[in-house]
Amino acid sequence: QKEVEQNSGPLSVPEGAIASLNCTYSDRGSQSFFWYRQYSGKSPELIMFIYSNGDKEDGRFTAQLNKASQYVSLLIRDSQPSDSATYLCAVKAGNNRKLIWGLGTSLAVNP
Amino acid sequence: IAGITQAPTSQILAAGRRMTLRCTQDMRHNAMYWYRQDLGLGLRLIHYSNTAGTTGKGEVPDGYSVSRANTDDFPLTLASAVPSQTSVYFCASSPTGGPAGTWDTQYFGPGTRLTVL
């Protein structure tokens, strides 16, 4: 059973701080890793994906991948109240088109 | 149309009734997916289609059927709705190709909130 695990939270950070969200996965052969943001009552929207070890930056967001330790993280710099949402980690494993989803981490950024 | 549309936005349905949730995308993506999302259970894949004319079962297919007659449309049918099918349903699609990682990226529609009484 391939699994993706996230701390459910809630993770609470003050405005302007760095929020760190973590995700671990069980399948060592996993290939691509995705972070989505989901506001309450809305659909998931892609933040970024990463497939190589190391860091990938996009604006205030940085994804970090460590395949040896089987974890991927998302850092949000200068957190804003508008970043308050649930963050979903998804992993592609195998040769099919399906993603394996974590249950999400709830983030609250306090003004 | 821009992206993925779903209809209806919400629906209250009597148990035993037949219901079709509609999903249309205009991005010419080959792969499409249907998920349900329930509190505490996350996103669960119901059915998927890698390309027009093919479909496959996901994690929770029982009670649901799909068809993929063309690239753009991927309807989900509940033949005889039961209360346990009360959920939020999301349709998603993935592009055909592109740089590594992009063809696995899934883009979501706005969802359908279904209540079965």
mmCIF file of C-alpha atoms in Angstrom:
data_model
loop_
_atom_site.group_PDB
_atom_site.id
_atom_site.type_symbol
_atom_site.label_atom_id
_atom_site.label_comp_id
_atom_site.label_asym_id
_atom_site.label_seq_id
_atom_site.Cartn_x
_atom_site.Cartn_y
_atom_site.Cartn_z
ATOM 1 C CA GLN A 1 0.000 0.000 0.000
ATOM 2 C CA LYS A 2 1.615 3.198 -1.183
ATOM 3 C CA GLU A 3 1.138 5.995 1.310
ATOM 4 C CA VAL A 4 1.651 9.708 1.635
ATOM 5 C CA GLU A 5 1.582 11.138 5.133
ATOM 6 C CA GLN A 6 1.197 14.680 6.372
ATOM 7 C CA ASN A 7 0.746 16.173 9.801
ATOM 8 C CA SER A 8 -2.901 17.236 9.907
ATOM 9 C CA GLY A 9 -2.154 20.340 11.982
ATOM 10 C CA PRO A 10 -3.391 22.898 12.473
ATOM 11 C CA LEU A 11 -0.060 24.598 12.006
ATOM 12 C CA SER A 12 -0.252 28.134 13.313
ATOM 13 C CA VAL A 13 2.343 30.775 12.412
ATOM 14 C CA PRO A 14 2.433 34.551 12.846
ATOM 15 C CA GLU A 15 2.223 36.811 9.828
ATOM 16 C CA GLY A 16 5.645 37.307 8.232
ATOM 17 C CA ALA A 17 7.092 34.063 9.574
ATOM 18 C CA ILE A 18 8.215 31.010 7.604
ATOM 19 C CA ALA A 19 5.710 28.177 7.475
ATOM 20 C CA SER A 20 7.195 24.701 7.024
ATOM 21 C CA LEU A 21 4.978 21.881 5.796
ATOM 22 C CA ASN A 22 6.221 18.314 5.592
ATOM 23 C CA CYS A 23 5.221 15.201 3.700
ATOM 24 C CA THR A 24 6.648 11.670 3.748
ATOM 25 C CA TYR A 25 5.982 8.917 1.254
ATOM 26 C CA SER A 26 6.417 5.171 1.341
ATOM 27 C CA ASP A 27 7.260 4.232 -2.262
ATOM 28 C CA ARG A 28 10.964 4.705 -2.886
ATOM 29 C CA GLY A 29 10.323 4.644 -6.631
ATOM 30 C CA SER A 30 8.152 7.776 -6.529
ATOM 31 C CA GLN A 31 8.957 10.153 -9.340
ATOM 32 C CA SER A 32 7.122 13.463 -9.101
ATOM 33 C CA PHE A 33 5.915 15.401 -6.096
ATOM 34 C CA PHE A 34 3.228 18.053 -5.929
ATOM 35 C CA TRP A 35 1.998 20.657 -3.505
ATOM 36 C CA TYR A 36 -1.561 21.916 -3.776
ATOM 37 C CA ARG A 37 -3.392 24.545 -1.776
ATOM 38 C CA GLN A 38 -7.060 24.192 -0.967
ATOM 39 C CA TYR A 39 -9.116 26.974 0.544
ATOM 40 C CA SER A 40 -12.211 25.985 2.469
ATOM 41 C CA GLY A 41 -15.048 25.194 0.082
ATOM 42 C CA LYS A 42 -12.819 25.435 -2.987
ATOM 43 C CA SER A 43 -10.975 22.996 -5.200
ATOM 44 C CA PRO A 44 -7.270 22.159 -4.910
ATOM 45 C CA GLU A 45 -4.961 24.422 -6.898
ATOM 46 C CA LEU A 46 -1.379 23.632 -7.839
ATOM 47 C CA ILE A 47 1.378 25.531 -6.041
ATOM 48 C CA MET A 48 4.338 23.732 -7.525
ATOM 49 C CA PHE A 49 5.859 20.381 -8.378
ATOM 50 C CA ILE A 50 9.352 18.993 -7.948
ATOM 51 C CA TYR A 51 11.029 15.860 -9.274
ATOM 52 C CA SER A 52 14.747 16.327 -8.598
ATOM 53 C CA ASN A 53 16.489 16.225 -5.246
ATOM 54 C CA GLY A 54 17.139 19.641 -3.779
ATOM 55 C CA ASP A 55 15.240 22.882 -3.688
ATOM 56 C CA LYS A 56 12.902 24.527 -6.147
ATOM 57 C CA GLU A 57 11.805 28.093 -5.583
ATOM 58 C CA ASP A 58 8.789 29.950 -6.931
ATOM 59 C CA GLY A 59 8.194 33.341 -5.383
ATOM 60 C CA ARG A 60 7.568 32.931 -1.660
ATOM 61 C CA PHE A 61 7.328 29.160 -2.000
ATOM 62 C CA THR A 62 10.191 26.664 -1.877
ATOM 63 C CA ALA A 63 9.775 22.935 -2.328
ATOM 64 C CA GLN A 64 12.485 20.673 -0.938
ATOM 65 C CA LEU A 65 12.886 17.054 -1.992
ATOM 66 C CA ASN A 66 15.022 14.415 -0.321
ATOM 67 C CA LYS A 67 14.496 11.069 -2.042
ATOM 68 C CA ALA A 68 16.943 9.212 0.215
ATOM 69 C CA SER A 69 14.881 10.145 3.266
ATOM 70 C CA GLN A 70 11.602 9.983 1.340
ATOM 71 C CA TYR A 71 10.269 13.356 2.280
ATOM 72 C CA VAL A 72 9.228 16.513 0.518
ATOM 73 C CA SER A 73 8.573 19.810 2.219
ATOM 74 C CA LEU A 74 7.086 23.172 1.355
ATOM 75 C CA LEU A 75 8.378 26.398 2.849
ATOM 76 C CA ILE A 76 6.288 29.549 2.681
ATOM 77 C CA ARG A 77 8.295 32.671 3.378
ATOM 78 C CA ASP A 78 6.744 35.901 4.654
ATOM 79 C CA SER A 79 3.504 34.081 5.439
ATOM 80 C CA GLN A 80 0.332 36.076 4.902
ATOM 81 C CA PRO A 81 -3.176 35.582 6.326
ATOM 82 C CA SER A 82 -4.230 34.766 2.743
ATOM 83 C CA ASP A 83 -1.973 31.683 2.931
ATOM 84 C CA SER A 84 -4.324 30.184 5.518
ATOM 85 C CA ALA A 85 -5.583 27.024 3.809
ATOM 86 C CA THR A 86 -5.094 23.287 3.708
ATOM 87 C CA TYR A 87 -1.968 22.159 1.875
ATOM 88 C CA LEU A 88 -2.092 18.831 0.087
ATOM 89 C CA CYS A 89 0.939 16.765 -0.849
ATOM 90 C CA ALA A 90 0.622 14.381 -3.804
ATOM 91 C CA VAL A 91 3.064 11.851 -5.190
ATOM 92 C CA LYS A 92 3.282 10.035 -8.501
ATOM 93 C CA ALA A 93 4.512 6.496 -8.150
ATOM 94 C CA GLY A 94 4.626 3.899 -10.880
ATOM 95 C CA ASN A 95 3.932 4.206 -14.570
ATOM 96 C CA ASN A 96 0.285 5.154 -14.415
ATOM 97 C CA ARG A 97 -1.149 8.678 -14.443
ATOM 98 C CA LYS A 98 -2.493 8.517 -10.893
ATOM 99 C CA LEU A 99 -1.384 10.538 -7.889
ATOM 100 C CA ILE A 100 -1.358 9.378 -4.288
ATOM 101 C CA TRP A 101 -2.667 12.082 -1.994
ATOM 102 C CA GLY A 102 -1.945 12.972 1.592
ATOM 103 C CA LEU A 103 -4.776 14.112 3.847
ATOM 104 C CA GLY A 104 -3.421 17.643 4.026
ATOM 105 C CA THR A 105 -2.037 20.034 6.622
ATOM 106 C CA SER A 106 -4.166 22.916 7.804
ATOM 107 C CA LEU A 107 -2.204 26.184 8.034
ATOM 108 C CA ALA A 108 -3.373 29.258 9.926
ATOM 109 C CA VAL A 109 -1.432 32.503 9.534
ATOM 110 C CA ASN A 110 -2.288 34.894 12.320
ATOM 111 C CA PRO A 111 -2.198 38.679 11.724
ATOM 112 C CA ILE B 1 -14.941 27.901 -21.242
ATOM 113 C CA ALA B 2 -11.566 28.208 -19.572
ATOM 114 C CA GLY B 3 -10.153 25.164 -17.808
ATOM 115 C CA ILE B 4 -12.498 22.634 -16.286
ATOM 116 C CA THR B 5 -16.181 23.138 -15.603
ATOM 117 C CA GLN B 6 -18.447 20.952 -13.524
ATOM 118 C CA ALA B 7 -22.210 20.870 -13.254
ATOM 119 C CA PRO B 8 -24.241 21.103 -11.179
ATOM 120 C CA THR B 9 -22.535 23.190 -8.490
ATOM 121 C CA SER B 10 -24.621 21.455 -5.857
ATOM 122 C CA GLN B 11 -27.464 18.982 -5.765
ATOM 123 C CA ILE B 12 -29.752 17.388 -3.220
ATOM 124 C CA LEU B 13 -30.863 13.972 -4.369
ATOM 125 C CA ALA B 14 -33.270 11.384 -3.027
ATOM 126 C CA ALA B 15 -31.791 7.963 -2.365
ATOM 127 C CA GLY B 16 -32.366 5.554 -5.231
ATOM 128 C CA ARG B 17 -32.339 8.247 -7.905
ATOM 129 C CA ARG B 18 -29.960 8.265 -10.835
ATOM 130 C CA MET B 19 -27.627 11.225 -11.180
ATOM 131 C CA THR B 20 -24.982 12.285 -13.675
ATOM 132 C CA LEU B 21 -22.295 14.778 -12.732
ATOM 133 C CA ARG B 22 -20.884 16.570 -15.714
ATOM 134 C CA CYS B 23 -17.272 17.534 -16.338
ATOM 135 C CA THR B 24 -15.915 19.364 -19.384
ATOM 136 C CA GLN B 25 -12.406 20.620 -20.091
ATOM 137 C CA ASP B 26 -11.159 22.770 -22.942
ATOM 138 C CA MET B 27 -7.428 22.235 -22.447
ATOM 139 C CA ARG B 28 -7.217 19.151 -24.699
ATOM 140 C CA HIS B 29 -5.826 17.132 -21.789
ATOM 141 C CA ASN B 30 -5.710 13.404 -22.422
ATOM 142 C CA ALA B 31 -6.166 12.178 -18.865
ATOM 143 C CA MET B 32 -9.174 12.910 -16.660
ATOM 144 C CA TYR B 33 -10.124 11.877 -13.154
ATOM 145 C CA TRP B 34 -13.024 11.829 -10.739
ATOM 146 C CA TYR B 35 -12.409 12.201 -7.016
ATOM 147 C CA ARG B 36 -14.586 12.424 -3.982
ATOM 148 C CA GLN B 37 -13.458 14.357 -0.928
ATOM 149 C CA ASP B 38 -14.765 13.611 2.520
ATOM 150 C CA LEU B 39 -13.702 15.097 5.838
ATOM 151 C CA GLY B 40 -10.938 13.023 7.353
ATOM 152 C CA LEU B 41 -10.593 10.800 4.280
ATOM 153 C CA GLY B 42 -9.026 13.215 1.828
ATOM 154 C CA LEU B 43 -9.222 12.905 -1.932
ATOM 155 C CA ARG B 44 -10.130 9.446 -3.125
ATOM 156 C CA LEU B 45 -9.994 8.450 -6.774
ATOM 157 C CA ILE B 46 -13.254 7.016 -8.133
ATOM 158 C CA HIS B 47 -12.497 6.482 -11.824
ATOM 159 C CA TYR B 48 -10.000 7.781 -14.319
ATOM 160 C CA SER B 49 -9.433 7.890 -18.059
ATOM 161 C CA ASN B 50 -5.978 8.031 -19.618
ATOM 162 C CA THR B 51 -7.375 8.919 -23.034
ATOM 163 C CA ALA B 52 -10.665 9.133 -24.903
ATOM 164 C CA GLY B 53 -12.269 5.720 -25.234
ATOM 165 C CA THR B 54 -10.588 4.205 -22.151
ATOM 166 C CA THR B 55 -11.514 4.227 -18.483
ATOM 167 C CA GLY B 56 -10.191 2.618 -15.332
ATOM 168 C CA LYS B 57 -11.251 2.018 -11.748
ATOM 169 C CA GLY B 58 -9.779 3.983 -8.910
ATOM 170 C CA GLU B 59 -9.811 3.419 -5.192
ATOM 171 C CA VAL B 60 -13.591 3.664 -4.599
ATOM 172 C CA PRO B 61 -15.423 2.788 -7.854
ATOM 173 C CA ASP B 62 -18.418 0.904 -6.492
ATOM 174 C CA GLY B 63 -21.742 2.568 -7.250
ATOM 175 C CA TYR B 64 -20.230 4.844 -9.896
ATOM 176 C CA SER B 65 -19.699 4.579 -13.636
ATOM 177 C CA VAL B 66 -17.970 6.794 -16.184
ATOM 178 C CA SER B 67 -17.653 7.132 -19.926
ATOM 179 C CA ARG B 68 -15.169 8.971 -22.137
ATOM 180 C CA ALA B 69 -16.639 9.354 -25.589
ATOM 181 C CA ASN B 70 -14.400 12.311 -26.472
ATOM 182 C CA THR B 71 -11.430 14.245 -25.123
ATOM 183 C CA ASP B 72 -13.393 17.043 -23.495
ATOM 184 C CA ASP B 73 -16.156 15.321 -21.503
ATOM 185 C CA PHE B 74 -15.988 12.857 -18.629
ATOM 186 C CA PRO B 75 -19.385 12.357 -16.949
ATOM 187 C CA LEU B 76 -19.779 10.461 -13.682
ATOM 188 C CA THR B 77 -23.014 8.556 -13.117
ATOM 189 C CA LEU B 78 -24.502 7.325 -9.869
ATOM 190 C CA ALA B 79 -26.946 4.632 -10.983
ATOM 191 C CA SER B 80 -28.883 4.467 -7.711
ATOM 192 C CA ALA B 81 -27.695 7.014 -5.177
ATOM 193 C CA VAL B 82 -27.179 6.075 -1.528
ATOM 194 C CA PRO B 83 -26.568 8.388 1.460
ATOM 195 C CA SER B 84 -22.920 7.265 1.713
ATOM 196 C CA GLN B 85 -22.354 8.953 -1.643
ATOM 197 C CA THR B 86 -22.931 12.328 -0.028
ATOM 198 C CA SER B 87 -19.671 14.121 -0.731
ATOM 199 C CA VAL B 88 -17.895 16.804 -2.706
ATOM 200 C CA TYR B 89 -16.934 15.539 -6.150
ATOM 201 C CA PHE B 90 -14.002 16.942 -8.080
ATOM 202 C CA CYS B 91 -13.115 16.362 -11.689
ATOM 203 C CA ALA B 92 -9.498 16.851 -12.739
ATOM 204 C CA SER B 93 -7.380 16.553 -15.853
ATOM 205 C CA SER B 94 -3.710 16.135 -16.789
ATOM 206 C CA PRO B 95 -1.922 17.412 -19.894
ATOM 207 C CA THR B 96 -0.627 15.158 -22.618
ATOM 208 C CA GLY B 97 3.040 16.039 -22.500
ATOM 209 C CA GLY B 98 5.593 18.678 -21.734
ATOM 210 C CA PRO B 99 8.638 18.953 -19.464
ATOM 211 C CA ALA B 100 9.167 16.296 -16.808
ATOM 212 C CA GLY B 101 6.555 16.558 -14.113
ATOM 213 C CA THR B 102 4.072 18.666 -16.071
ATOM 214 C CA TRP B 103 2.192 15.757 -17.614
ATOM 215 C CA ASP B 104 1.398 14.408 -14.148
ATOM 216 C CA THR B 105 0.090 17.705 -12.852
ATOM 217 C CA GLN B 106 -3.628 17.555 -12.241
ATOM 218 C CA TYR B 107 -5.892 20.576 -12.657
ATOM 219 C CA PHE B 108 -9.174 20.592 -10.815
ATOM 220 C CA GLY B 109 -12.660 21.768 -11.574
ATOM 221 C CA PRO B 110 -14.651 23.754 -8.999
ATOM 222 C CA GLY B 111 -16.455 20.692 -7.635
ATOM 223 C CA THR B 112 -20.007 19.469 -7.134
ATOM 224 C CA ARG B 113 -21.458 19.220 -3.658
ATOM 225 C CA LEU B 114 -23.861 16.277 -3.606
ATOM 226 C CA THR B 115 -26.220 15.413 -0.776
ATOM 227 C CA VAL B 116 -28.140 12.131 -0.905
ATOM 228 C CA LEU B 117 -31.070 11.909 1.488
#
